[in-house]
Amino acid sequence: MTKVVEGYMPFREYQTYYRIVGEANPEKTPLLLLHGGPGSSHNYFELLDDYAEASGRQLIMYDQVGCGKSSLPEDESVYVKETWAEELIALREYLHLDQVHLSGQSWGGMLEMFYMTSYNPQGVKSVMINSSPASIKLWTEEQHRLIKYLSPEDQQAIADAEANNDFTGAKYLAANERYMDAYAWETDKSKLPEPMQRPTNGQRASFIAEGPNEFTENGSISDFEVTDQLYKIKVPVMMTSGTDDLCTPLIAKSVVDHIPGAKWHLFANSRHLALLDQHDEFIALLDQWLTTND
């Protein structure tokens, strides 16, 4: 049975939940995982527990403040990229993660890019960016292109919701579910693995930071733009994305093209979470990548 240690780190006046899977191994640098959202949680990273056991590599996952089992601040000013970057810095210090690999999914990859370009962190052996944009402007443009593949009725429902700034109507909600089913993952939680059925408690963080959905980005990260800063990342970088991903090939390529020496793996038949849709292939790629860069 793999050892799992759970705990809380004091962060400002809040608490950050963390979960450590497996024992420290001097032969293998630990992997620190950054979840998406903003407003998701570590839950889906539990799909990697078997990998920790099989590989002997320690995994560290955590719930960013405002999500999951961490504190859920009332203060809206907390929900900005700087907070989450400072929390990442604090967590590395608190858990003595002097040498790490990083892997972030969606918003987690954005956080990695911001962290690597703005804070000049030391001891990062490699970075894996999974289905993440460097530019919210490009992201929203591509989401509106993806919407055009939905039915005319769903396209109209989404257009009406955006025009009226009303995202509560039944037609819009149904259209948005079909859009998420096509490009993210099943909105029917009963079809998902058990960890992904649990609540993330991050709806408020998501609304404040992102906005009402993936294509109406009007929250605190709506001006996120680090494309022209990516040249500062000097460590090995692997970008992954899916052919049917919210993070379209154009979005992924715009990241890869700006990071010196970055590699890119495109998962066929995968949406926004290759760890779910192409689980075994994702694990194999992850293991090969980390082993190469240990």
C-alpha positions as CSV (number, residue, x, y, z in Angstrom):
1,M,0.0,0.0,0.0
2,T,1.4,3.4,-1.0
3,K,2.1,5.7,1.8
4,V,-0.1,8.9,1.7
5,V,0.6,11.8,4.0
6,E,-1.9,14.7,4.2
7,G,-1.4,18.0,5.9
8,Y,-2.0,21.8,5.9
9,M,0.5,24.5,5.4
10,P,-0.1,28.0,6.9
11,F,-0.3,30.5,4.1
12,R,-0.9,34.1,5.1
13,E,-4.0,33.9,7.4
14,Y,-5.2,30.8,5.5
15,Q,-4.3,27.1,5.2
16,T,-3.3,25.2,2.1
17,Y,-4.0,21.4,2.0
18,Y,-1.4,19.1,0.6
19,R,-1.2,15.4,-0.2
20,I,2.1,13.5,-0.5
21,V,2.0,10.1,-2.2
22,G,4.9,7.7,-1.8
23,E,8.3,7.9,0.0
24,A,11.1,10.3,-0.8
25,N,13.5,8.6,-3.2
26,P,17.1,9.9,-3.6
27,E,17.2,8.3,-7.1
28,K,14.1,10.1,-8.3
29,T,13.2,13.8,-8.0
30,P,9.7,14.4,-6.6
31,L,6.9,15.6,-8.9
32,L,4.9,18.6,-7.8
33,L,1.5,18.8,-9.4
34,L,-0.5,22.0,-10.1
35,H,-4.2,21.6,-10.7
36,G,-6.4,23.6,-13.1
37,G,-9.2,26.0,-12.8
38,P,-8.7,28.4,-11.1
39,G,-11.2,26.6,-9.0
40,S,-10.5,23.0,-9.5
41,S,-8.6,20.8,-6.9
42,H,-6.1,18.1,-6.6
43,N,-8.8,15.4,-6.9
44,Y,-8.0,14.3,-10.5
45,F,-4.3,13.9,-9.7
46,E,-5.3,10.9,-7.5
47,L,-5.5,9.1,-10.9
48,L,-1.7,9.1,-10.6
49,D,-1.5,7.3,-7.3
50,D,-0.8,4.0,-9.0
51,Y,2.0,5.6,-10.9
52,A,3.6,6.7,-7.7
53,E,3.6,3.2,-6.4
54,A,4.8,1.6,-9.6
55,S,7.6,4.1,-10.3
56,G,8.8,4.8,-6.8
57,R,8.6,8.5,-7.4
58,Q,7.1,10.7,-4.8
59,L,4.2,12.9,-5.9
60,I,3.0,16.1,-4.2
61,M,-0.4,17.5,-5.0
62,Y,-2.2,20.3,-3.2
63,D,-5.4,22.4,-3.3
64,Q,-4.7,26.0,-4.2
65,V,-6.2,28.5,-1.7
66,G,-9.9,29.0,-2.6
67,C,-10.3,25.4,-3.7
68,G,-10.8,21.8,-2.3
69,K,-9.8,21.3,1.3
70,S,-7.8,24.6,1.5
71,S,-9.2,27.8,3.0
72,L,-11.9,29.5,0.9
73,P,-11.3,33.2,1.5
74,E,-14.2,35.7,1.3
75,D,-11.8,38.5,0.2
76,E,-12.0,38.6,-3.6
77,S,-8.6,40.3,-3.9
78,V,-7.0,37.0,-2.9
79,Y,-8.0,35.4,-6.2
80,V,-5.2,36.6,-8.4
81,K,-2.2,34.9,-10.1
82,E,0.3,36.5,-7.7
83,T,-1.4,34.8,-4.7
84,W,-1.2,31.4,-6.2
85,A,2.4,31.9,-7.3
86,E,3.4,33.0,-3.8
87,E,1.6,30.0,-2.4
88,L,3.6,27.7,-4.7
89,I,6.8,29.3,-3.5
90,A,5.7,28.9,0.1
91,L,4.8,25.3,-0.4
92,R,8.2,24.4,-1.9
93,E,9.9,26.0,1.1
94,Y,7.5,24.4,3.6
95,L,8.0,20.9,2.2
96,H,11.7,21.4,1.5
97,L,11.2,20.7,-2.2
98,D,14.6,22.0,-3.2
99,Q,14.7,19.9,-6.4
100,V,11.4,19.2,-8.2
101,H,9.8,18.4,-11.5
102,L,6.7,20.5,-12.1
103,S,3.6,19.4,-14.0
104,G,0.6,21.6,-14.3
105,Q,-2.7,21.1,-16.1
106,S,-4.8,23.9,-17.7
107,W,-4.6,26.8,-15.2
108,G,-1.9,24.9,-13.4
109,G,0.3,25.1,-16.5
110,M,-0.4,28.8,-16.8
111,L,0.6,29.2,-13.1
112,E,3.9,27.3,-14.0
113,M,4.6,29.7,-16.9
114,F,4.0,32.8,-14.7
115,Y,6.1,31.3,-11.9
116,M,9.0,30.4,-14.2
117,T,9.0,33.7,-16.1
118,S,8.4,36.1,-13.2
119,Y,10.1,34.5,-10.1
120,N,13.3,32.9,-11.5
121,P,12.8,29.8,-9.3
122,Q,15.8,27.5,-8.6
123,G,15.9,23.7,-8.4
124,V,13.2,23.1,-11.1
125,K,14.5,20.1,-13.2
126,S,11.8,20.1,-15.8
127,V,8.4,21.5,-16.5
128,M,5.4,19.7,-18.1
129,I,2.6,22.0,-19.3
130,N,-0.6,20.1,-20.0
131,S,-3.3,21.8,-22.1
132,S,-2.5,25.4,-21.0
133,P,-2.5,28.7,-22.8
134,A,0.1,31.5,-22.5
135,S,-2.5,34.0,-23.6
136,I,-6.1,34.3,-22.5
137,K,-6.9,36.5,-25.6
138,L,-5.9,33.6,-27.9
139,W,-7.7,31.1,-25.6
140,T,-11.1,33.0,-25.9
141,E,-10.6,33.4,-29.7
142,E,-10.1,29.7,-30.0
143,Q,-13.1,28.8,-27.8
144,H,-15.4,30.8,-30.0
145,R,-14.0,28.9,-33.0
146,L,-14.7,25.6,-31.3
147,I,-18.3,26.7,-30.5
148,K,-18.9,26.8,-34.3
149,Y,-18.7,23.0,-34.3
150,L,-21.7,22.8,-32.1
151,S,-25.3,22.6,-33.4
152,P,-26.8,25.9,-34.7
153,E,-29.2,25.8,-31.8
154,D,-26.4,25.6,-29.3
155,Q,-24.3,28.3,-31.0
156,Q,-27.3,30.6,-30.8
157,A,-28.0,29.8,-27.1
158,I,-24.4,30.7,-26.3
159,A,-24.4,33.8,-28.4
160,D,-27.6,35.0,-26.7
161,A,-26.2,34.3,-23.3
162,E,-23.1,36.4,-24.1
163,A,-25.1,39.2,-25.6
164,N,-27.4,39.4,-22.6
165,N,-24.7,38.6,-20.0
166,D,-27.1,36.0,-18.6
167,F,-25.6,32.6,-18.1
168,T,-28.6,31.1,-16.2
169,G,-31.0,30.1,-19.0
170,A,-31.7,26.4,-19.6
171,K,-30.8,26.5,-23.3
172,Y,-27.4,28.1,-22.6
173,L,-26.7,25.6,-19.7
174,A,-27.5,22.7,-21.9
175,A,-25.3,24.1,-24.7
176,N,-22.4,24.7,-22.4
177,E,-22.6,21.1,-21.1
178,R,-22.4,19.8,-24.6
179,Y,-19.4,22.0,-25.3
180,M,-17.7,20.9,-22.2
181,D,-18.5,17.2,-22.9
182,A,-16.9,17.6,-26.4
183,Y,-13.7,19.5,-25.4
184,A,-13.1,19.1,-21.6
185,W,-14.6,16.0,-19.9
186,E,-18.1,14.5,-19.0
187,T,-20.3,17.0,-17.2
188,D,-22.2,13.9,-15.9
189,K,-20.0,13.2,-12.9
190,S,-21.3,9.6,-12.6
191,K,-19.3,8.8,-15.7
192,L,-16.1,10.0,-14.2
193,P,-13.6,8.2,-11.9
194,E,-14.4,8.5,-8.2
195,P,-11.9,11.2,-7.4
196,M,-13.4,13.4,-10.1
197,Q,-16.9,12.9,-8.6
198,R,-15.9,14.7,-5.4
199,P,-16.7,18.5,-5.1
200,T,-13.8,20.9,-5.7
201,N,-15.4,23.7,-3.7
202,G,-13.9,26.2,-6.1
203,Q,-16.9,27.6,-7.9
204,R,-16.4,31.1,-6.3
205,A,-12.6,31.1,-7.1
206,S,-13.4,30.1,-10.7
207,F,-16.0,32.9,-11.1
208,I,-13.8,35.6,-9.6
209,A,-10.6,34.6,-11.5
210,E,-12.0,33.3,-14.8
211,G,-15.6,34.3,-15.3
212,P,-18.8,32.4,-16.0
213,N,-17.3,29.9,-18.5
214,E,-14.4,29.1,-20.7
215,F,-15.2,31.5,-23.5
216,T,-16.3,34.6,-21.5
217,E,-13.1,35.3,-19.6
218,N,-13.8,38.5,-17.6
219,G,-12.2,37.7,-14.2
220,S,-8.9,38.5,-12.6
221,I,-6.9,36.4,-14.9
222,S,-8.6,37.7,-18.1
223,D,-5.5,39.8,-19.0
224,F,-3.1,36.8,-18.6
225,E,-0.4,37.1,-21.2
226,V,3.1,35.6,-20.9
227,T,3.8,34.6,-24.5
228,D,6.6,37.1,-24.9
229,Q,8.1,36.1,-21.6
230,L,8.4,32.4,-22.3
231,Y,12.0,32.7,-23.7
232,K,13.1,33.1,-20.0
233,I,12.3,29.4,-19.3
234,K,15.6,27.6,-19.6
235,V,14.8,24.2,-18.2
236,P,13.5,21.3,-20.3
237,V,9.8,21.7,-21.1
238,M,7.2,19.2,-22.4
239,M,3.9,20.6,-23.7
240,T,1.0,18.1,-24.0
241,S,-2.5,18.7,-25.4
242,G,-5.3,16.7,-27.1
243,T,-6.7,16.8,-30.6
244,D,-10.2,17.6,-29.2
245,D,-8.9,19.9,-26.4
246,L,-10.1,23.3,-25.2
247,C,-6.4,23.9,-25.6
248,T,-6.4,23.7,-29.3
249,P,-3.2,22.8,-31.3
250,L,-2.9,26.5,-32.2
251,I,-2.8,27.4,-28.5
252,A,-0.3,24.6,-27.7
253,K,1.9,25.6,-30.6
254,S,1.9,29.2,-29.5
255,V,3.4,28.1,-26.2
256,V,5.9,25.6,-27.7
257,D,7.2,28.1,-30.3
258,H,8.2,30.6,-27.7
259,I,10.1,28.2,-25.3
260,P,13.6,27.3,-26.4
261,G,13.9,23.6,-27.0
262,A,10.4,22.8,-25.9
263,K,8.9,19.5,-26.9
264,W,5.2,18.8,-27.7
265,H,3.1,15.6,-27.5
266,L,-0.3,15.7,-29.1
267,F,-2.7,13.0,-27.8
268,A,-5.0,11.6,-30.4
269,N,-8.6,11.3,-29.3
270,S,-8.0,13.3,-26.1
271,R,-9.9,16.3,-24.7
272,H,-8.7,18.7,-22.0
273,L,-7.4,16.0,-19.6
274,A,-5.2,13.4,-21.3
275,L,-4.6,11.8,-17.9
276,L,-8.3,10.8,-18.1
277,D,-8.8,10.2,-21.8
278,Q,-5.5,8.6,-22.7
279,H,-4.5,7.4,-19.2
280,D,-1.9,4.8,-20.0
281,E,-0.3,6.8,-22.8
282,F,-0.1,9.8,-20.5
283,I,1.6,7.8,-17.7
284,A,4.1,6.3,-20.1
285,L,5.0,9.8,-21.5
286,L,5.2,11.3,-18.0
287,D,7.5,8.5,-16.8
288,Q,9.8,8.7,-19.8
289,W,10.0,12.5,-19.5
290,L,10.8,12.6,-15.8
291,T,13.3,9.7,-16.0
292,T,15.1,11.5,-18.9
293,N,15.3,14.8,-16.9
294,D,16.1,13.4,-13.4
